[in-house]
Short mmCIF file of C-alpha atoms and ligand atoms in Angstrom, two decimals:
data_model
loop_
_atom_site.label_atom_id
_atom_site.label_comp_id
_atom_site.label_asym_id
_atom_site.label_seq_id
_atom_site.Cartn_x
_atom_site.Cartn_y
_atom_site.Cartn_z
CA MET L 1 -0.11 0.06 -0.04
CA THR L 2 1.35 3.72 -0.62
CA PRO L 3 1.11 5.95 2.32
CA ALA L 4 -0.92 8.99 1.97
CA PRO L 5 1.43 12.04 1.20
CA SER L 6 1.53 14.63 4.39
CA SER L 7 1.79 17.54 1.90
CA GLY L 8 1.95 20.76 3.38
CA ALA L 9 3.67 19.79 6.41
CA GLY L 10 6.77 21.51 7.33
CA PRO L 11 8.57 24.26 5.07
CA GLU L 12 8.75 24.02 1.46
CA LEU L 13 12.19 22.80 0.10
CA ARG L 14 13.92 23.75 -2.64
CA GLN L 15 15.06 20.75 -4.83
CA LEU L 16 18.55 21.20 -6.85
CA LEU L 17 18.98 17.33 -7.69
CA PRO L 18 17.78 15.28 -9.29
CA LYS L 19 15.85 17.64 -10.97
CA PRO L 20 15.23 21.53 -10.07
CA GLY L 21 11.76 22.34 -8.31
CA ARG L 22 9.86 22.77 -4.78
CA ILE L 23 8.45 20.20 -2.72
CA HIS L 24 7.64 19.21 0.91
CA ALA L 25 9.56 16.68 2.67
CA GLY L 26 6.27 14.38 3.43
CA GLU L 27 5.48 14.23 -0.14
CA LEU L 28 9.08 13.50 -1.22
CA LEU L 29 9.32 10.91 1.61
CA ALA L 30 6.00 9.35 0.61
CA SER L 31 7.42 7.18 -2.30
CA LEU L 32 10.45 5.84 -0.40
CA ASN L 33 9.09 2.35 -0.47
CA LEU L 34 11.55 1.14 1.65
CA ALA L 35 10.29 -2.22 2.80
CA ALA L 36 10.25 -3.41 -0.96
CA ARG L 37 13.94 -2.84 -0.84
CA ALA L 38 14.48 -5.56 1.90
CA PRO L 39 17.04 -8.04 1.41
CA VAL L 40 16.10 -11.72 2.50
CA ASP L 41 18.20 -11.60 5.53
CA ARG L 42 18.17 -8.15 7.03
CA PRO L 43 15.97 -5.21 7.08
CA TYR L 44 16.79 -2.09 4.42
CA THR L 45 18.71 0.15 6.41
CA ILE L 46 18.74 3.92 6.33
CA VAL L 47 20.73 6.58 8.58
CA ASN L 48 19.78 9.91 9.19
CA PHE L 49 22.07 12.31 10.88
CA VAL L 50 22.46 16.07 11.02
CA ALA L 51 26.23 17.73 10.93
CA SER L 52 27.48 21.16 10.92
CA ALA L 53 29.31 22.94 7.95
CA ASP L 54 32.68 21.86 9.90
CA GLY L 55 31.41 18.26 10.07
CA ARG L 56 30.64 17.77 13.88
CA ALA L 57 27.39 16.06 14.96
CA SER L 58 26.57 17.57 18.13
CA PHE L 59 27.68 21.02 19.96
CA GLU L 60 27.24 21.33 23.55
CA GLY L 61 26.64 17.52 23.72
CA ARG L 62 23.70 17.39 21.80
CA SER L 63 22.44 17.62 18.27
CA GLY L 64 19.22 19.53 18.56
CA GLY L 65 20.93 23.04 17.93
CA LEU L 66 22.35 21.91 14.62
CA SER L 67 18.64 21.13 13.54
CA ASN L 68 16.47 23.44 11.62
CA PRO L 69 12.25 23.60 10.96
CA ALA L 70 13.23 21.23 7.55
CA ASP L 71 15.55 19.23 9.55
CA ARG L 72 12.69 18.56 11.95
CA GLU L 73 10.40 17.47 9.37
CA MET L 74 12.65 15.34 7.53
CA PHE L 75 13.63 13.61 10.68
CA HIS L 76 10.13 12.97 11.90
CA GLY L 77 9.20 12.24 8.30
CA LEU L 78 11.64 9.09 8.23
CA ARG L 79 10.16 7.95 11.41
CA GLU L 80 7.10 7.80 9.83
CA HIS L 81 8.02 5.68 6.99
CA VAL L 82 10.21 2.79 8.57
CA ASP L 83 9.17 -0.73 10.65
CA ALA L 84 11.85 0.16 13.47
CA ILE L 85 14.36 2.48 14.63
CA LEU L 86 17.90 1.58 15.77
CA VAL L 87 19.39 3.81 18.46
CA VAL L 88 21.77 2.81 21.00
CA THR L 89 22.85 3.93 24.67
CA GLY L 90 25.26 6.85 24.14
CA THR L 91 22.56 8.68 22.17
CA LEU L 92 19.52 7.27 24.26
CA ARG L 93 21.07 8.96 27.23
CA THR L 94 22.23 12.41 25.75
CA GLU L 95 18.86 12.73 23.84
CA ARG L 96 16.85 11.42 26.39
CA TYR L 97 14.75 9.82 23.81
CA GLY L 98 10.66 9.56 24.29
CA ARG L 99 7.97 8.21 22.41
CA LEU L 100 9.30 7.84 18.66
CA VAL L 101 5.82 8.91 16.99
CA ARG L 102 3.92 11.46 18.85
CA ASP L 103 2.02 13.43 16.29
CA PRO L 104 -1.56 11.37 15.88
CA ASP L 105 -1.66 12.31 12.23
CA ARG L 106 1.31 10.88 11.79
CA ARG L 107 0.21 7.48 13.46
CA ARG L 108 -2.83 7.61 11.70
CA ARG L 109 -0.59 7.65 8.56
CA ARG L 110 1.30 4.72 9.41
CA ALA L 111 -1.41 2.76 10.26
CA GLY L 112 -3.37 3.77 6.98
CA SER L 113 -0.15 2.24 5.13
CA GLY L 114 -0.02 -0.90 6.75
CA LEU L 115 2.78 0.00 9.14
CA ARG L 116 2.29 -0.23 13.27
CA PRO L 117 1.17 2.99 14.16
CA GLU L 118 4.48 3.10 16.44
CA PRO L 119 7.81 1.75 14.99
CA LEU L 120 9.26 -0.64 16.99
CA ALA L 121 12.33 0.83 19.06
CA CYS L 122 15.49 -1.37 18.49
CA ILE L 123 18.34 -1.16 21.15
CA PHE L 124 21.56 -3.09 20.72
CA SER L 125 23.94 -3.05 23.77
CA ARG L 126 26.94 -4.72 24.39
CA SER L 127 27.20 -3.97 28.11
CA GLY L 128 23.52 -3.96 28.71
CA ASP L 129 23.91 -0.93 30.67
CA ILE L 130 20.34 0.55 29.24
CA PRO L 131 19.55 4.09 30.61
CA ILE L 132 15.89 2.91 31.73
CA ASP L 133 15.32 6.10 33.29
CA ILE L 134 14.77 7.88 29.88
CA PRO L 135 11.05 8.60 28.89
CA LEU L 136 10.81 6.10 26.09
CA PHE L 137 10.60 3.33 28.84
CA ALA L 138 8.18 5.26 30.74
CA GLN L 139 5.53 5.31 27.85
CA ASP L 140 2.58 2.91 28.16
CA GLY L 141 2.75 0.20 25.71
CA VAL L 142 5.47 1.68 23.64
CA PRO L 143 7.22 -1.52 21.82
CA VAL L 144 10.93 -1.78 22.32
CA VAL L 145 13.41 -4.50 21.88
CA VAL L 146 16.68 -5.01 23.72
CA PHE L 147 19.45 -7.07 22.21
CA THR L 148 22.25 -7.70 24.96
CA PRO L 149 24.19 -10.55 26.61
CA GLY L 150 22.75 -9.48 30.14
CA ARG L 151 19.56 -9.61 32.09
CA LEU L 152 17.09 -6.66 32.27
CA ASP L 153 14.25 -6.04 34.67
CA THR L 154 11.42 -4.68 32.64
CA SER L 155 8.90 -5.14 35.42
CA ALA L 156 8.49 -1.85 36.69
CA LEU L 157 8.67 -0.30 32.44
CA ALA L 158 5.65 1.02 31.25
CA ALA L 159 7.22 0.39 27.56
CA ASP L 160 6.30 -2.93 26.09
CA VAL L 161 10.03 -4.03 26.30
CA GLU L 162 11.32 -7.37 25.05
CA VAL L 163 14.70 -8.46 25.75
CA VAL L 164 16.63 -10.94 23.62
CA ARG L 165 19.88 -12.22 25.16
CA LEU L 166 22.41 -12.63 22.65
CA ASP L 167 25.37 -14.83 23.57
CA PRO L 168 28.79 -12.93 23.56
CA GLY L 169 30.01 -15.16 20.45
CA GLU L 170 26.66 -13.88 18.63
CA LEU L 171 26.85 -10.21 19.69
CA THR L 172 27.07 -8.37 16.58
CA LEU L 173 24.77 -6.09 14.70
CA THR L 174 24.45 -8.43 11.89
CA THR L 175 22.97 -11.34 14.29
CA MET L 176 20.50 -8.40 15.61
CA MET L 177 19.53 -7.40 11.98
CA ARG L 178 18.99 -11.32 11.01
CA ARG L 179 16.87 -11.54 13.83
CA LEU L 180 14.80 -8.31 13.44
CA ARG L 181 14.08 -9.77 9.90
CA SER L 182 13.18 -13.34 10.56
CA ALA L 183 11.58 -13.07 14.18
CA TYR L 184 10.02 -9.46 14.00
CA ASP L 185 9.52 -9.14 10.30
CA ILE L 186 11.23 -5.94 10.07
CA ARG L 187 11.65 -5.00 6.72
CA SER L 188 12.64 -1.19 6.92
CA LEU L 189 14.87 0.03 9.92
CA LEU L 190 16.04 3.86 10.49
CA CYS L 191 19.37 4.07 12.59
CA GLU L 192 19.39 7.33 14.23
CA GLY L 193 22.46 6.82 15.78
CA GLY L 194 24.86 7.85 17.25
CA PRO L 195 28.14 7.88 15.61
CA THR L 196 29.71 4.78 17.32
CA VAL L 197 26.64 2.64 16.13
CA PHE L 198 26.88 4.34 12.55
CA GLY L 199 30.55 3.53 12.44
CA ALA L 200 29.91 -0.25 13.70
CA LEU L 201 27.22 -0.68 11.11
CA LEU L 202 29.73 0.24 8.42
CA GLN L 203 32.25 -1.88 9.72
CA GLU L 204 29.48 -4.81 9.16
CA ASP L 205 28.59 -3.36 5.74
CA LEU L 206 24.94 -2.73 6.95
CA VAL L 207 23.84 0.76 5.55
CA ASP L 208 21.85 0.97 2.57
CA GLU L 209 21.39 4.73 2.64
CA LEU L 210 22.48 7.75 4.43
CA PHE L 211 20.23 10.95 4.82
CA LEU L 212 22.38 13.72 5.81
CA SER L 213 21.58 17.27 6.69
CA ILE L 214 24.20 19.62 6.58
CA ALA L 215 23.36 22.94 9.00
CA PRO L 216 24.98 26.35 7.73
CA LEU L 217 26.54 26.44 11.24
CA LEU L 218 30.23 26.01 12.58
CA THR L 219 31.07 24.52 15.81
CA GLY L 220 34.76 25.37 15.68
CA GLY L 221 37.09 23.01 17.71
CA GLY L 222 36.21 20.76 20.50
CA ARG L 223 35.73 17.00 20.83
CA ALA L 224 32.58 16.61 19.48
CA PRO L 225 32.41 13.44 16.98
CA GLY L 226 31.72 13.57 13.54
CA ILE L 227 28.90 11.48 12.03
CA THR L 228 31.10 8.41 12.52
CA ASN L 229 33.03 7.32 15.20
CA GLY L 230 35.08 3.83 16.23
CA PRO L 231 37.90 2.25 13.51
CA PRO L 232 37.94 3.52 10.14
CA LEU L 233 36.85 1.41 7.09
CA GLY L 234 39.59 -0.57 5.41
CA GLU L 235 38.91 1.22 2.52
CA LEU L 236 36.77 4.10 1.23
CA ARG L 237 33.16 3.44 0.83
CA GLU L 238 31.62 5.04 -2.40
CA LEU L 239 28.44 6.43 -2.37
CA SER L 240 25.88 7.80 -4.99
CA LEU L 241 23.83 10.80 -4.35
CA VAL L 242 20.22 10.42 -4.76
CA TRP L 243 18.93 14.00 -3.98
CA VAL L 244 20.15 17.45 -2.84
CA LEU L 245 17.50 19.83 -1.19
CA GLU L 246 17.77 23.09 0.42
CA SER L 247 15.72 25.39 3.06
CA ASP L 248 17.14 28.14 4.75
CA GLY L 249 20.73 27.50 3.91
CA ALA L 250 20.57 23.88 5.14
CA LEU L 251 21.52 21.28 2.85
CA PHE L 252 19.59 17.82 2.37
CA LEU L 253 21.36 15.05 0.78
CA ARG L 254 20.23 11.56 0.31
CA TYR L 255 22.84 8.86 -0.59
CA GLY L 256 22.53 5.30 -1.80
CA ARG L 257 25.27 2.54 -2.12
CA ARG L 258 27.44 2.75 -5.36
N1 NAP U 301 24.08 14.98 14.50
C1 NAP U 301 22.89 14.14 14.85
O1 NAP U 301 22.47 13.50 13.73
C2 NAP U 301 23.40 12.73 15.75
C3 NAP U 301 22.73 11.83 16.03
C4 NAP U 301 23.04 10.93 16.90
C5 NAP U 301 23.91 11.14 18.39
N2 NAP U 301 24.28 12.42 17.91
C6 NAP U 301 24.93 12.61 19.17
O2 NAP U 301 26.17 11.84 19.23
C7 NAP U 301 27.02 11.61 20.56
C8 NAP U 301 26.51 10.34 21.18
O3 NAP U 301 27.63 9.51 20.27
P1 NAP U 301 28.02 8.47 20.63
O4 NAP U 301 28.82 7.61 19.50
O5 NAP U 301 28.66 8.14 22.42
O6 NAP U 301 26.52 7.33 20.64
P2 NAP U 301 26.13 6.26 20.48
O7 NAP U 301 26.74 5.71 18.98
O8 NAP U 301 24.70 6.37 20.53
O9 NAP U 301 26.46 5.05 21.54
C9 NAP U 301 27.77 4.56 21.99
C10 NAP U 301 27.32 3.59 22.47
O10 NAP U 301 26.91 2.32 21.75
C11 NAP U 301 26.97 1.18 22.13
N3 NAP U 301 27.00 -0.09 20.95
C12 NAP U 301 26.08 -0.70 20.46
N4 NAP U 301 26.76 -1.28 19.56
C13 NAP U 301 28.08 -1.16 19.37
C14 NAP U 301 29.09 -1.69 18.65
N5 NAP U 301 28.80 -2.49 17.80
N6 NAP U 301 30.34 -1.05 18.73
C15 NAP U 301 30.61 -0.19 19.80
N7 NAP U 301 29.64 0.12 20.56
C16 NAP U 301 28.48 -0.12 20.28
C17 NAP U 301 28.33 1.22 23.17
O11 NAP U 301 27.23 1.34 24.34
P3 NAP U 301 26.97 -0.15 25.07
O12 NAP U 301 27.18 -1.36 24.07
O13 NAP U 301 28.08 -0.15 26.46
O14 NAP U 301 25.69 -0.08 25.26
C18 NAP U 301 28.69 2.39 22.62
O15 NAP U 301 29.09 2.99 24.25
C19 NAP U 301 25.93 12.70 21.24
O16 NAP U 301 26.28 13.90 21.51
C20 NAP U 301 24.47 12.90 20.44
O17 NAP U 301 23.69 14.32 20.41
C21 NAP U 301 24.14 13.30 17.09
#
């Protein structure tokens, strides 16, 4: 089923590529059809980040200052079109995640296009040190799956949390992806980070697309990460540019695999 476009929502974007024009993020994203591209053994996986013009993924410890209204529309619009959202402990902790889709119209559109009203929140943790005090776990019935080697006491949590215990020998993102596809029928997955898990996904060659917003802002020096962290790849990974959009000086790039 094709999702109804959320036309008119958010600022209008100037499309520079593939063909010049003006469009709303909702109209553009309505034709993504990510699930149809899923390989048999894992979800089709997209990653979304915002960076400053000097390449940092956060300022004063968080990403919010880098965002603008069009970026927020893109961020929530992407959430509208996926089965599940992967976010790991560093970002859960600093960004204090709550319910993933709050807007009733977005929930209705999701349901109308055959998706669950709320995407499955997917957490992968090697240490099992999950920040269960964040708002996400206090929301009634929010679906969450945690892949981790340890135990997690979920009895006091309002969210609907399932814990999948992985042996240390199978504690990889590839294992998690296979389980998401085979046991949860997750065909489209959006990774919202942070940089460490993006780096790890690249190491295991699990990323199909990157949605990157470049803010017209400079952070200066400091220790804030770029959009990837961890060990470098053995060789450069080539991308193909799918679209370029602009709003209020911010650029919105969509890259696929080459
Ligand atoms: N600009 C943006 O769009 C954006 C997006 C997201 C985050 N951020 C920013 O990024 C910062 C957080 O960055 P971060 O890199 O610390 O966050 P992160 O990637 O969210 O979390 C790092 C943690 O991920 C866990 N992890 C799960 N699988 C892993 C693997 N295969 N390899 C290594 N670690 C793995 C580790 O903890 P355990 O295994 O112990 O759980 C690790 O400490 C914050 O300032 C946040 O605001 C920016």
